[in-house]
C-alpha cells in the first residue's frame, strides 16, 4: 500500500452547449496538483492550500467533504491528509471545486488499493459539489474522474457513461476574470421550457453523442447548439456573442458557455485551429479592459493523473 | 434505365421512448409491397391500391404527393405509376403512411439512376407525411429510407443521422386494433415541459445513442425511458401498463409507445427473448376481447428492399 501520492486533478467543461446538466469533458493542460497521504490518525485534515483562499476546515472544504463520504463507506478507521496546490481559479466555470473533490477521492481510493468503482467515486465527489454549489451535480466530477467525454444519463440511480473521444479534438477556453454570482446564473434559467425547444435540444444531444462515436467533426460542430440555456445565461458574460462569432469564423466546430460561466469554450479539430481560435477570442477580449486567461488543451482521455507515487 | 421495380417498403417505429420526434427504427418482417413504373406520360398516377381503402387521387395519396415533390425537383418531364399492396394497417402507429411515401420516392429515384441523396429523399417523403398528419415529420420516413436506427438531429435545416444497429437487437410490436384519433393523441401532449424532465429525457437520448454505438444492450434498456410523453399518451392505449410490465418481466430491454400509438413496441436482445415477450403481451391482450396483431422482427438495417427489377 502506497502511503502518499501526488496527482494532477484536471479542469473540466460541463454542459457542452446542448448537454445542460448531463455532458462534460476533461482538460489536459489546466488542473490542480494535490498531495494525498494516508495516516493512522483517523481523521481527514486539509494541511495546506496553496494558490487560493479556501477553507482549511474539513467540513467546509470540498475535498474534505468528498473524502469523508468515501471513508464513511469504507468503514475501516483510517486518516487522510490533503495538500492542494490550486491552479484552477475558483468561480471560473471550469470545474475548480470538482477537480479538488474528484482528485481527493481518486487519490484515496488509489492509496487504499481501489476498493471503490468509478461510479462510486463520482458519488463521493458529488458530495463536494453539493457543498460548493448546493447541488450534487456530476457533470464536472464525472469527466475529471473518467476522462474524455462523459454523459450523466441519470441521477436516480446515478448512471454515468464514458463516451468516445475523437483524437484530433481540441478545446480552447477563455476565462474572463469577472465574478458571476451562482444565484444570478441560476435565476436567469426558467423552470419550464417549450416542448419544441426541448426536442431540438435532445436532437442535438443525440447528434453530439453520435458525432463523438463516429468521430464526425462536422456533426459534432452542428450539434453544439443550445437553444434553452445559452440565450438566457450568455447575457451575464461580456462579449459572449462577439467571442462566439470570432471562434466560429476562425474555424471552431462550436462554441458555448463552460458550465454556468463565465468561461467560454470552443471545440476545434486540430491544434492549429484551436490556436487560431485562441488568437481570435484574445483579440476580442483584449479590447474590453477586462482581465482574462486563455487555455488551449487536447481532450484529456485519462482524467486524473499520477505525478508521483 | 429500369422502367419498373417491385419493392418492400418497411414499417417503422418512431420516438423509441425518450426520442420523441427524433428517433426511429426500421422493421424487417412487416411492410408494404409497391410496384413503381416510369412512363412517358408526364403525370403521377396511383393505378392500384390493394389491402386498404385509401384515395387513388394523386394529390390525396401520400405516395402520390411525395413523388410529385421529387419530380418537381427533378425538373425533367417524366411520368410515374404506383401500385400499392398495403400490408401495414393505417392508423397502427408503425409508419403506414411513411412506408408508402418513402417507398415511392426511393423507387422513383432508383429508376432515375439516383439523382437524389438520401437526405433529399427524406425531404420528399416528408411531404407525404404532411398530407397524412398535417405535420411534415421525418421520424418514420428516415428509418424507412436509411434503415436501422435514425436520428433527426434538426429539421431546419434537415439533418438526419444513421446510428449503429447492434446485431442481436430484436423488436416485438403489438398493434391493438383500436382507433386513436390523431387529434386525441395530440391534445394530451402539453406545450411546455419542466426543465428537470427535459434534462432527464436528453440524458436518456444520449444514453440510447451511446448504447447503440457501443452495443451495450443494458444501457439501451436503461435509456428506453420517456418521462414526458408516455405518461400522458399511454392513457389512450388499453392495458399499456400491463403490456409494459409483461414485456419487461419477460426480459425485454425496454418497452414504450410506437409513434403516437396505439401500437406498443419492446426491444429485446435475441429472438428467443423477443418471442417470450410476444407470448407475454399476447397473454395480456387475449384477455381484453380486443383484436390485435403481434409482430416480431429483427432491426432492418437496409430499409427499403428490391423484390424484383
XYZ file of N, CA, C and O in Angstrom, chain A residues 18 196-211 216 218-227, chain B residues 19-24 119 122 138-139 142 146 150-163 205 209:
224
model
N -25.555 21.847 -25.857
C -26.848 21.150 -25.780
C -27.005 20.284 -24.536
O -28.116 20.030 -24.093
N -41.132 22.105 -27.931
C -40.455 22.275 -29.215
C -38.952 22.489 -29.030
O -38.134 21.879 -29.719
N -38.590 23.347 -28.092
C -37.164 23.604 -27.835
C -36.498 22.399 -27.178
O -35.341 22.096 -27.464
N -37.233 21.722 -26.305
C -36.672 20.524 -25.666
C -36.342 19.470 -26.721
O -35.297 18.813 -26.654
N -37.222 19.327 -27.715
C -36.982 18.363 -28.795
C -35.725 18.745 -29.592
O -34.892 17.893 -29.894
N -35.591 20.037 -29.897
C -34.373 20.495 -30.590
C -33.132 20.142 -29.773
O -32.127 19.691 -30.305
N -33.240 20.352 -28.462
C -32.082 20.122 -27.592
C -31.723 18.634 -27.559
O -30.557 18.273 -27.674
N -32.730 17.750 -27.441
C -32.346 16.329 -27.354
C -31.968 15.768 -28.722
O -31.217 14.799 -28.782
N -32.432 16.413 -29.794
C -31.900 16.078 -31.119
C -30.407 16.378 -31.179
O -29.608 15.583 -31.689
N -30.023 17.517 -30.628
C -28.607 17.885 -30.629
C -27.774 17.016 -29.689
O -26.629 16.682 -30.012
N -28.318 16.650 -28.547
C -27.588 15.744 -27.642
C -27.323 14.421 -28.365
O -26.201 13.902 -28.351
N -28.367 13.899 -29.021
C -28.192 12.663 -29.791
C -27.140 12.835 -30.877
O -26.305 11.956 -31.104
N -27.172 13.977 -31.559
C -26.209 14.254 -32.629
C -24.783 14.368 -32.101
O -23.841 13.838 -32.711
N -24.633 15.026 -30.956
C -23.287 15.189 -30.388
C -22.716 13.833 -29.957
O -21.559 13.507 -30.258
N -23.538 13.021 -29.300
C -23.066 11.692 -28.874
C -22.716 10.847 -30.106
O -21.669 10.191 -30.146
N -23.574 10.895 -31.121
C -23.288 10.142 -32.357
C -21.999 10.654 -33.001
O -21.161 9.859 -33.443
N -21.830 11.963 -33.044
C -20.628 12.565 -33.643
C -19.353 12.160 -32.903
O -18.311 11.918 -33.525
N -17.140 12.196 -36.261
C -17.602 13.070 -37.335
C -17.563 14.505 -36.792
O -18.483 14.961 -36.109
N -17.734 17.404 -38.180
C -18.761 18.344 -38.653
C -20.061 18.143 -37.873
O -20.730 19.112 -37.496
N -20.414 16.885 -37.645
C -21.635 16.600 -36.873
C -21.500 17.104 -35.437
O -22.449 17.678 -34.877
N -20.330 16.920 -34.853
C -20.083 17.464 -33.505
C -20.345 18.964 -33.519
O -21.041 19.501 -32.658
N -19.816 19.633 -34.529
C -19.985 21.084 -34.640
C -21.452 21.482 -34.778
O -21.935 22.358 -34.060
N -22.155 20.803 -35.682
C -23.571 21.152 -35.896
C -24.410 20.926 -34.644
O -25.416 21.589 -34.425
N -23.977 19.951 -33.833
C -24.765 19.595 -32.643
C -24.478 20.496 -31.442
O -25.212 20.454 -30.452
N -23.403 21.261 -31.502
C -23.054 22.141 -30.369
C -23.933 23.390 -30.396
O -23.481 24.498 -30.710
N -25.189 23.184 -30.089
C -26.185 24.239 -30.160
C -27.031 24.128 -28.901
O -27.434 23.031 -28.529
N -27.274 25.249 -28.265
C -28.062 25.257 -27.031
C -29.162 26.294 -27.197
O -28.904 27.491 -27.160
N -30.382 25.808 -27.412
C -31.489 26.747 -27.649
C -32.198 27.122 -26.353
O -33.102 27.952 -26.358
N -36.866 9.381 -27.338
C -36.524 10.181 -28.521
C -37.717 10.752 -29.267
O -37.741 10.722 -30.501
N -38.669 11.294 -28.538
C -39.880 11.858 -29.156
C -39.522 12.809 -30.300
O -38.754 13.736 -30.131
N -40.061 12.509 -31.456
C -39.912 13.338 -32.664
C -38.539 13.247 -33.322
O -38.327 13.874 -34.370
N -37.592 12.518 -32.736
C -36.253 12.492 -33.334
C -35.718 11.086 -33.655
O -34.959 10.927 -34.606
N -36.097 10.067 -32.873
C -35.542 8.730 -33.106
C -36.552 7.814 -33.800
O -37.760 8.003 -33.697
N -36.041 6.825 -34.497
C -36.893 5.825 -35.128
C -36.059 4.629 -35.537
O -34.831 4.701 -35.603
N -30.876 12.269 -47.966
C -31.459 13.409 -47.239
C -32.534 14.084 -48.095
O -33.575 14.506 -47.593
N -35.644 11.926 -48.072
C -36.375 12.107 -46.807
C -37.266 13.349 -46.899
O -38.440 13.319 -46.519
N -40.218 13.498 -39.873
C -39.277 12.616 -40.578
C -38.949 11.362 -39.793
O -38.194 10.521 -40.265
N -39.516 11.205 -38.604
C -39.043 10.125 -37.740
C -39.523 8.736 -38.160
O -39.030 7.732 -37.640
N -37.450 8.549 -42.262
C -35.984 8.431 -42.184
C -35.534 6.981 -41.961
O -34.708 6.475 -42.722
N -33.368 4.982 -44.674
C -31.953 4.713 -44.346
C -31.754 3.332 -43.718
O -30.649 2.806 -43.705
N -32.342 5.741 -36.762
C -32.018 7.067 -37.278
C -32.354 8.134 -36.246
O -33.244 7.962 -35.410
N -31.617 9.226 -36.364
C -31.832 10.403 -35.510
C -32.093 11.600 -36.402
O -31.282 11.904 -37.283
N -33.220 12.279 -36.178
C -33.448 13.561 -36.849
C -32.868 14.631 -35.932
O -33.513 15.078 -34.991
N -31.604 15.007 -36.192
C -30.957 15.985 -35.301
C -31.636 17.334 -35.397
O -31.811 18.044 -34.401
N -32.007 17.695 -36.621
C -32.580 19.027 -36.831
C -33.518 18.989 -38.029
O -33.312 18.222 -38.972
N -34.559 19.811 -37.970
C -35.469 19.953 -39.110
C -35.111 21.165 -39.961
O -35.384 21.182 -41.152
N -34.568 22.193 -39.322
C -34.211 23.408 -40.065
C -32.770 23.750 -39.815
O -32.476 24.399 -38.811
N -31.836 23.354 -40.657
C -32.032 22.547 -41.862
C -32.227 21.067 -41.497
O -31.838 20.643 -40.399
N -32.782 20.310 -42.439
C -32.980 18.884 -42.190
C -31.621 18.188 -42.061
O -30.753 18.336 -42.920
N -31.431 17.463 -40.967
C -30.144 16.802 -40.714
C -30.444 15.454 -40.043
O -30.750 15.409 -38.854
N -30.395 14.403 -40.828
C -30.742 13.070 -40.333
C -29.485 12.208 -40.280
O -28.719 12.146 -41.244
N -29.273 11.551 -39.151
C -28.065 10.762 -38.914
C -28.453 9.296 -38.795
O -29.370 8.959 -38.048
N -27.742 8.433 -39.481
C -27.947 6.998 -39.267
C -27.065 6.537 -38.111
O -25.863 6.794 -38.092
N -27.682 5.853 -37.156
C -26.953 5.364 -35.986
C -26.544 3.912 -36.223
O -26.828 3.343 -37.272
N -31.729 10.181 -24.158
C -31.422 10.180 -25.599
C -29.918 9.956 -25.792
O -29.496 9.121 -26.605
N -28.317 6.615 -27.660
C -27.400 6.726 -28.805
C -26.050 6.081 -28.459
O -25.484 5.317 -29.255
